[in-house]
mmCIF file with all atom_site columns, C-alpha atoms in Angstrom:
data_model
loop_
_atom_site.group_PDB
_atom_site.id
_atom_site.type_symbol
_atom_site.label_atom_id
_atom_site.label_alt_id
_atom_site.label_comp_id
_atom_site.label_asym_id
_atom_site.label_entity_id
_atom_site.label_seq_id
_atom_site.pdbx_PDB_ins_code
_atom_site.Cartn_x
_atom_site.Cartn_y
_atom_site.Cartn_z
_atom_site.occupancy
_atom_site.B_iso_or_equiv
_atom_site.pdbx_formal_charge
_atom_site.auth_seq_id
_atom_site.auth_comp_id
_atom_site.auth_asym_id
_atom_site.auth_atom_id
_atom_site.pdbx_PDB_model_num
ATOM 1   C CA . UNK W 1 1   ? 0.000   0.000  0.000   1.00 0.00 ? 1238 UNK W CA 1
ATOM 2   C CA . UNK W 1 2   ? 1.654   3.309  -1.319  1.00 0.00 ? 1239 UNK W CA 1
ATOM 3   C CA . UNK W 1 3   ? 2.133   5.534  1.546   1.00 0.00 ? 1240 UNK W CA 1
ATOM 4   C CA . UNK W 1 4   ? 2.138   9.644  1.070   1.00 0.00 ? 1241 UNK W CA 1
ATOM 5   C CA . UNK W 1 5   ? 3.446   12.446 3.467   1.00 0.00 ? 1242 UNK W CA 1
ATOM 6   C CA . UNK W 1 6   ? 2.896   16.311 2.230   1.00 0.00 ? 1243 UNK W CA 1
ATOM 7   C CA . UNK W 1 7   ? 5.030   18.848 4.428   1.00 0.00 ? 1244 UNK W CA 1
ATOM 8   C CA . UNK W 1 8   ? 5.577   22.604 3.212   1.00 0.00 ? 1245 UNK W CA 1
ATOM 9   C CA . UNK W 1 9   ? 2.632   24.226 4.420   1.00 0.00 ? 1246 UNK W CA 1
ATOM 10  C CA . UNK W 1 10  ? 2.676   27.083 6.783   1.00 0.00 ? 1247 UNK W CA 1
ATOM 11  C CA . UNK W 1 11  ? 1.602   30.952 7.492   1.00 0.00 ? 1248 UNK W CA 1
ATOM 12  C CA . UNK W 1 12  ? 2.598   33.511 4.589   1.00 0.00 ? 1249 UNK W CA 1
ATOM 13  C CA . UNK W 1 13  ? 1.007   36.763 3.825   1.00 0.00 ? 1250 UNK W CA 1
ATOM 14  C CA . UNK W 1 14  ? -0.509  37.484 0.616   1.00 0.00 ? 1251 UNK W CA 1
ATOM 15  C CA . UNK W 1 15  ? 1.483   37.709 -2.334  1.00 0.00 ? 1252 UNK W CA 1
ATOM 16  C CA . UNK W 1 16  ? 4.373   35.059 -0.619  1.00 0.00 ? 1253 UNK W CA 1
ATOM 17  C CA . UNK W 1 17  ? 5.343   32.102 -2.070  1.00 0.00 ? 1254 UNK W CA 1
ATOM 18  C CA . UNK W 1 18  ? 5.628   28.046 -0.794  1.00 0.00 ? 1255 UNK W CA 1
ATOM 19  C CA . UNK W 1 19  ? 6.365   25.042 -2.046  1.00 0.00 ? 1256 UNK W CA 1
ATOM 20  C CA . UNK W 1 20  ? 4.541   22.004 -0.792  1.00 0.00 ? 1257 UNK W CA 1
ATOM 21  C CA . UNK W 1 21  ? 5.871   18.477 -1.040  1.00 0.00 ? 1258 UNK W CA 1
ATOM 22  C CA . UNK W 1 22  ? 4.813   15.409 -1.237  1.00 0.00 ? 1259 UNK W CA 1
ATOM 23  C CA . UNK W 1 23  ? 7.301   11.919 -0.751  1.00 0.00 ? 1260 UNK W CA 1
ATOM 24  C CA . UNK W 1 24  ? 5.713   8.749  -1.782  1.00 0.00 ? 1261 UNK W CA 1
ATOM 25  C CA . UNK W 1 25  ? 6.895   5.513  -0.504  1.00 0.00 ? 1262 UNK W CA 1
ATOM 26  C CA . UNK W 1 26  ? 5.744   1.718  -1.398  1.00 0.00 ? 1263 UNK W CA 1
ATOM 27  C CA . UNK W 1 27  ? 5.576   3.191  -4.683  1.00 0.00 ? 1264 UNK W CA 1
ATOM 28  C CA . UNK W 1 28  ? 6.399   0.915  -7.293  1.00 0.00 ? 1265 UNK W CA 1
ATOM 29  C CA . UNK W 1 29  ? 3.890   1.329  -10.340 1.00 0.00 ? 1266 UNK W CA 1
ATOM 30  C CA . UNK W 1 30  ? 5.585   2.965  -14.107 1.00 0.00 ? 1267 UNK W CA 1
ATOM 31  C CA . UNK W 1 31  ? 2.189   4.740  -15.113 1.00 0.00 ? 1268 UNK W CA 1
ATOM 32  C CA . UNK W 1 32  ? 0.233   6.622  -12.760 1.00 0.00 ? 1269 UNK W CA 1
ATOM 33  C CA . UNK W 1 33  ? -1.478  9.501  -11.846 1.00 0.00 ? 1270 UNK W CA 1
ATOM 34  C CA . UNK W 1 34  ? -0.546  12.185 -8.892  1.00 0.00 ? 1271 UNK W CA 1
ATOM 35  C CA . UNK W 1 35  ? -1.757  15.666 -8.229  1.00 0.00 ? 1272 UNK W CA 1
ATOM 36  C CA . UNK W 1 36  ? -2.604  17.999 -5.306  1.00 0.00 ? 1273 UNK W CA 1
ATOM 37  C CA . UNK W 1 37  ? -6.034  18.927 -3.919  1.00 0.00 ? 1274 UNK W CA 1
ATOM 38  C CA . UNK W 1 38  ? -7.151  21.405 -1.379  1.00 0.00 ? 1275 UNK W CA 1
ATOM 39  C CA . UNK W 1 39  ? -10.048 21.857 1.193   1.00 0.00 ? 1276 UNK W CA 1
ATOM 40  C CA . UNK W 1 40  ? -11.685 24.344 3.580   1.00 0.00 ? 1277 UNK W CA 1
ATOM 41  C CA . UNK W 1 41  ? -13.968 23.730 6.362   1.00 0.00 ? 1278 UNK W CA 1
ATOM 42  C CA . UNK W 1 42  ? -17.504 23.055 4.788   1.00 0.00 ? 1279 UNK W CA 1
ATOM 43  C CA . UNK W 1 43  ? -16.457 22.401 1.229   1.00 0.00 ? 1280 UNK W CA 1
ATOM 44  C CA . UNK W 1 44  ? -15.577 19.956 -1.067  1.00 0.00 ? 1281 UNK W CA 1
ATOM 45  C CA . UNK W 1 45  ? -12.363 18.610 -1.719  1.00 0.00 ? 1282 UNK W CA 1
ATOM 46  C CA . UNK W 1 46  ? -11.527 20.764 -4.849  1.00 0.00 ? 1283 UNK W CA 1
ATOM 47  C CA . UNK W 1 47  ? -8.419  19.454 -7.747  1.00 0.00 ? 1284 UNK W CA 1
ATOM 48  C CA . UNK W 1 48  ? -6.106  21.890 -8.533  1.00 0.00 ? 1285 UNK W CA 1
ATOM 49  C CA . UNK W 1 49  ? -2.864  20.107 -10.184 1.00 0.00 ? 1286 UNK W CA 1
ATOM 50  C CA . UNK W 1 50  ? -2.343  17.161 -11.716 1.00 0.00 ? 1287 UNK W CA 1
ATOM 51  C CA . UNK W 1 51  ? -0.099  15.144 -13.788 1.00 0.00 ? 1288 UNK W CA 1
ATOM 52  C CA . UNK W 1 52  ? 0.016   11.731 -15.494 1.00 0.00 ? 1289 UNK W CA 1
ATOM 53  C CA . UNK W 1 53  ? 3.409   9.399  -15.310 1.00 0.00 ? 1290 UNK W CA 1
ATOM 54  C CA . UNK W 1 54  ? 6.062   10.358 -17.981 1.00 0.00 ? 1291 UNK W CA 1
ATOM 55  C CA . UNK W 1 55  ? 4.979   8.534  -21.156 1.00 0.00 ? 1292 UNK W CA 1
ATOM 56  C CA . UNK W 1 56  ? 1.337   8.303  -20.535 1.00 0.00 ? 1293 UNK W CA 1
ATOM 57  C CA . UNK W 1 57  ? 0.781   10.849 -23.039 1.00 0.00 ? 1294 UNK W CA 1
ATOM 58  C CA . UNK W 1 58  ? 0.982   12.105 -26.563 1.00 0.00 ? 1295 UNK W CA 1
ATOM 59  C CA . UNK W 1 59  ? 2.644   15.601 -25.454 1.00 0.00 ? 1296 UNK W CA 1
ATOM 60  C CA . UNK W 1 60  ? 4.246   16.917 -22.545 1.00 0.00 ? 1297 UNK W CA 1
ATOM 61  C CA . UNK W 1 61  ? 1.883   20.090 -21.977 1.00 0.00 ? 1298 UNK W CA 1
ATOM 62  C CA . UNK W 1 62  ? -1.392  17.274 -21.797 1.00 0.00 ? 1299 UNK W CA 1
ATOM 63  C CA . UNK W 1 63  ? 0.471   15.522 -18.833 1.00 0.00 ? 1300 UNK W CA 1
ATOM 64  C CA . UNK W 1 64  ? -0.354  18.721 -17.230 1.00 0.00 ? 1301 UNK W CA 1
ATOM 65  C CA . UNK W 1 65  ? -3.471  20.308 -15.745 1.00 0.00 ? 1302 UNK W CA 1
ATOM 66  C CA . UNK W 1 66  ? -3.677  23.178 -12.998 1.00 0.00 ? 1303 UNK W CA 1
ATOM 67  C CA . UNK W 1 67  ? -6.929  24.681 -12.572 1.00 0.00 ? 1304 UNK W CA 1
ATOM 68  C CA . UNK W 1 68  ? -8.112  27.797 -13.328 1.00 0.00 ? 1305 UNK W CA 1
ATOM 69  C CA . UNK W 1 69  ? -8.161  29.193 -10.289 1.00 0.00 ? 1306 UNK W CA 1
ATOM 70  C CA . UNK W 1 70  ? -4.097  28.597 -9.548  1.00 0.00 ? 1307 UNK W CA 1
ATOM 71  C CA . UNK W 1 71  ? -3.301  28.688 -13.631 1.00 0.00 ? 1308 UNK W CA 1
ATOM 72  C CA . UNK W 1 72  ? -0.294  30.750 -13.691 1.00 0.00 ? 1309 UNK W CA 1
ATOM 73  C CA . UNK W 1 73  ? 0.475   31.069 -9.737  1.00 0.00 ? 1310 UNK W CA 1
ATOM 74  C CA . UNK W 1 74  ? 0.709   27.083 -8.988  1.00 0.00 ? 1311 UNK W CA 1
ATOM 75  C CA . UNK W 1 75  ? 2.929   24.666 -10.985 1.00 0.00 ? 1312 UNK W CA 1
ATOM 76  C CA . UNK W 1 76  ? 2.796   20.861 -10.377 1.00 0.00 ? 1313 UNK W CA 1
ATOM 77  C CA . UNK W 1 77  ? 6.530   19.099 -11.141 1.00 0.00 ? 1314 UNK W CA 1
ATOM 78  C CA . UNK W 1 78  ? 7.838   16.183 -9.335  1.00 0.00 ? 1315 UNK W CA 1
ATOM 79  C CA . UNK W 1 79  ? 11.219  14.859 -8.603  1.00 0.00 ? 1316 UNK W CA 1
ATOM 80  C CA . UNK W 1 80  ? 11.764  10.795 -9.950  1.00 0.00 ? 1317 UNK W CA 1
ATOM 81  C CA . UNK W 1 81  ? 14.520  10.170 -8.211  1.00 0.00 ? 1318 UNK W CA 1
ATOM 82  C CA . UNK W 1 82  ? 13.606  10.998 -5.100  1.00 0.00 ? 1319 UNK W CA 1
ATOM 83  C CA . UNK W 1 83  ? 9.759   9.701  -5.546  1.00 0.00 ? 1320 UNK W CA 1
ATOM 84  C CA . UNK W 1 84  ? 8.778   13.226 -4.352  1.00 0.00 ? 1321 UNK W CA 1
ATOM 85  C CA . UNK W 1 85  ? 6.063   15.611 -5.832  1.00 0.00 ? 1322 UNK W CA 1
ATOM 86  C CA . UNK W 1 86  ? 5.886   18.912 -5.652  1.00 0.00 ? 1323 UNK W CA 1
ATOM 87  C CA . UNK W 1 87  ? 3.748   22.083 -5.507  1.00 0.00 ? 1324 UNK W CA 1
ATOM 88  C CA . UNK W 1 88  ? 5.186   25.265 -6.198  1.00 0.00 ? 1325 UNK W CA 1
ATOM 89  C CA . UNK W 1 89  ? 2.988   28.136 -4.883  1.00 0.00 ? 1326 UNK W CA 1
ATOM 90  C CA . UNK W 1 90  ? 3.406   31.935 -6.087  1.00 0.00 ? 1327 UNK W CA 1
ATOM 91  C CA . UNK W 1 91  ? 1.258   35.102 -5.467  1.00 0.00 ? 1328 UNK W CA 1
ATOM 92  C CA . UNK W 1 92  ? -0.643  33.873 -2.455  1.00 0.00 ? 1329 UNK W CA 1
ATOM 93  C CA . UNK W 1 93  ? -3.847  34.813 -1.660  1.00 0.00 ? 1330 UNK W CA 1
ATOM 94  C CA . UNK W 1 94  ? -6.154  34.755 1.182   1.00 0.00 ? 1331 UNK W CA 1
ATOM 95  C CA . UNK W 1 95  ? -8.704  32.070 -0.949  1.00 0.00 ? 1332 UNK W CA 1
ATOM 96  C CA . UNK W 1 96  ? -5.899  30.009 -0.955  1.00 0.00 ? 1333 UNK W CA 1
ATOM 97  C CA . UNK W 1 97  ? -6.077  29.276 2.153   1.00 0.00 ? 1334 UNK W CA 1
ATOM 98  C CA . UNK W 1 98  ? -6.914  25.649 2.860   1.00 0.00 ? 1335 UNK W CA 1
ATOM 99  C CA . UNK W 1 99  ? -5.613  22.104 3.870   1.00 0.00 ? 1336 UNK W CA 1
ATOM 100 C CA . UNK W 1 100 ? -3.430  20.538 0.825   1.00 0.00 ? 1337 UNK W CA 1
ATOM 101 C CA . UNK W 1 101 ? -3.354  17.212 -0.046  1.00 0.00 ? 1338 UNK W CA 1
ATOM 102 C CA . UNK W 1 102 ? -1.567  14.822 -1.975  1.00 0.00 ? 1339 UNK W CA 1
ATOM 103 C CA . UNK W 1 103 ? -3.006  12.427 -4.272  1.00 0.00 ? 1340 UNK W CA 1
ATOM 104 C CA . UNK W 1 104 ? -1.762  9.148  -6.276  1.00 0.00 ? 1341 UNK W CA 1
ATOM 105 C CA . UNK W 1 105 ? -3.484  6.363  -8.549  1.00 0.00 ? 1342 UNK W CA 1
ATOM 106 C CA . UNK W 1 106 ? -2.955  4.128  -11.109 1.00 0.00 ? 1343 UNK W CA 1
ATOM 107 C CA . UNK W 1 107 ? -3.100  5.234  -14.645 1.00 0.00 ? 1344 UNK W CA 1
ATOM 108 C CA . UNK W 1 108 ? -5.123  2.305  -16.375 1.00 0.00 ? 1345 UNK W CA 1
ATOM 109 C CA . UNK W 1 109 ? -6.242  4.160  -19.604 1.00 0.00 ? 1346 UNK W CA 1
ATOM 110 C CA . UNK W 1 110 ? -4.221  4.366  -22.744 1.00 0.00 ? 1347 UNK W CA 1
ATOM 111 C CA . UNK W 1 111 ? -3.749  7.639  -21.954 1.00 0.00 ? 1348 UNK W CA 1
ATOM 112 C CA . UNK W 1 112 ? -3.653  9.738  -18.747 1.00 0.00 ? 1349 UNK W CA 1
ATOM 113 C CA . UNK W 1 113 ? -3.386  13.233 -19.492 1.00 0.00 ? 1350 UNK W CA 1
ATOM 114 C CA . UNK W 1 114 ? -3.343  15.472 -16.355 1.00 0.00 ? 1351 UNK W CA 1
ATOM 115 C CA . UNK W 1 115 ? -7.156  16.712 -16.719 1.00 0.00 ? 1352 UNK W CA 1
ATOM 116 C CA . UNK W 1 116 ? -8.065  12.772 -16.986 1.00 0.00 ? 1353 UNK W CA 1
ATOM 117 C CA . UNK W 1 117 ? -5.475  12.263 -13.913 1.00 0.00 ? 1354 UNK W CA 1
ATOM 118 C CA . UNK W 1 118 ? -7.942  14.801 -12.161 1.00 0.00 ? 1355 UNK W CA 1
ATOM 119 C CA . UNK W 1 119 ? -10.851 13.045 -12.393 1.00 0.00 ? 1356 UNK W CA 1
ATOM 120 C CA . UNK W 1 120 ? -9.311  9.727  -11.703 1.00 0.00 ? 1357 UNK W CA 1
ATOM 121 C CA . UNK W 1 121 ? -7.710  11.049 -8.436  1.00 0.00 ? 1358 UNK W CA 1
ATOM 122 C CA . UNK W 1 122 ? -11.231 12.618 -7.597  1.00 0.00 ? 1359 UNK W CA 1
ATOM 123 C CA . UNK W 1 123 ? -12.624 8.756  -8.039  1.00 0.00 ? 1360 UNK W CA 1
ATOM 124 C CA . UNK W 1 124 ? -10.167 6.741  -6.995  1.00 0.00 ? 1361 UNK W CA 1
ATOM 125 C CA . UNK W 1 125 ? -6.903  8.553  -5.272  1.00 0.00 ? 1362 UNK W CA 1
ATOM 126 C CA . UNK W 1 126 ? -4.899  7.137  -2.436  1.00 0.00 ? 1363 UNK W CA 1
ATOM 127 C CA . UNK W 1 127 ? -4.080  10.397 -0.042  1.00 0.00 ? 1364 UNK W CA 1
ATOM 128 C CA . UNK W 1 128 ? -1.486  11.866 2.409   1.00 0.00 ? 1365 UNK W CA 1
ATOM 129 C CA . UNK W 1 129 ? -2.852  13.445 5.642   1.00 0.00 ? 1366 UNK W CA 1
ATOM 130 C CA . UNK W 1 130 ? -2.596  16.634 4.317   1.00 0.00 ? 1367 UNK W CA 1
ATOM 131 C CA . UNK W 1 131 ? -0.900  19.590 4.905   1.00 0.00 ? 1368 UNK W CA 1
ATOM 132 C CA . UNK W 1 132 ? -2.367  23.631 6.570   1.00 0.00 ? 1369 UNK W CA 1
ATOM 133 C CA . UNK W 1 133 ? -1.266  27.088 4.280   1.00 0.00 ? 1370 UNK W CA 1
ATOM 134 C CA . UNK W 1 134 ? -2.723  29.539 5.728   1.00 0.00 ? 1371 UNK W CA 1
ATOM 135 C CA . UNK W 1 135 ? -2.585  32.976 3.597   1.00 0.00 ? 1372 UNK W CA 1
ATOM 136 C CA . UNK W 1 136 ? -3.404  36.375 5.251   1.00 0.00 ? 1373 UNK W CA 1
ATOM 137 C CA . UNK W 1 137 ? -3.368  39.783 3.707   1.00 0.00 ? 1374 UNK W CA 1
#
């Protein structure tokens, strides 16, 4: 059973920057899916980056999604070495405020671009126990 721990959360005032991680062990599969998903007291869990296992696509952009709402501030990368994923998090803001988690699951389609990886996770993700980012202004 794949195991995940996030750490890099914290308190930052708006417009700061972290970068959350994310080390997977037990982890043995080639093609997979991983991404990062955040929630806030009351609300759904809501996808915000993911990515499909090098490979499992046609093109390098499609093995990438962020959302909308973190398109341009958030990018989702991750280390193969080291089994670690990673969220890099610029121009905070006070919405972004929530508790972070990290996601993994197999990849069993032909292919698993990062918006299908999204969905997938949402379905059928294995998860760390999360990490807090607090934003204030």
């Amino acid at each position: 059973q794949v195991q995940l721990m996030e750490s890099g959360g914290g308190s930052v005032q708006s417009g700061g920057s972290l970068r959350l991680s994310c080390t997977a062990s037990r982890f043995t599969s080639s093609r997979y899916c991983m991404g990062w998903f955040r929630q806030t007291p009351g609300q759904q869990r809501e996808g915000i980056a993911a990515m499909g296992s090098p490979g499992s696509t046609l093109t390098t952009t499609g093995r990438f999604f962020h959302a909308d709402s973190v398109k341009g501030r958030f990018t989702i990368s991750q280390d193969y070495v080291n089994n670690t994923l990673y969220l890099q998090m610029n121009s905070l803001e006070r919405e972004d405020t929530a508790m972070y988690y990290c996601g993994v699951s197999a990849c069993d389609a032909k292919y698993c671009t990062g918006s299908w990886c999204l969905g997938k996770l949402s379905r059928a993700g294995t998860w760390g126990q999360g990490t807090q980012v607090t934003v204030s202004s």
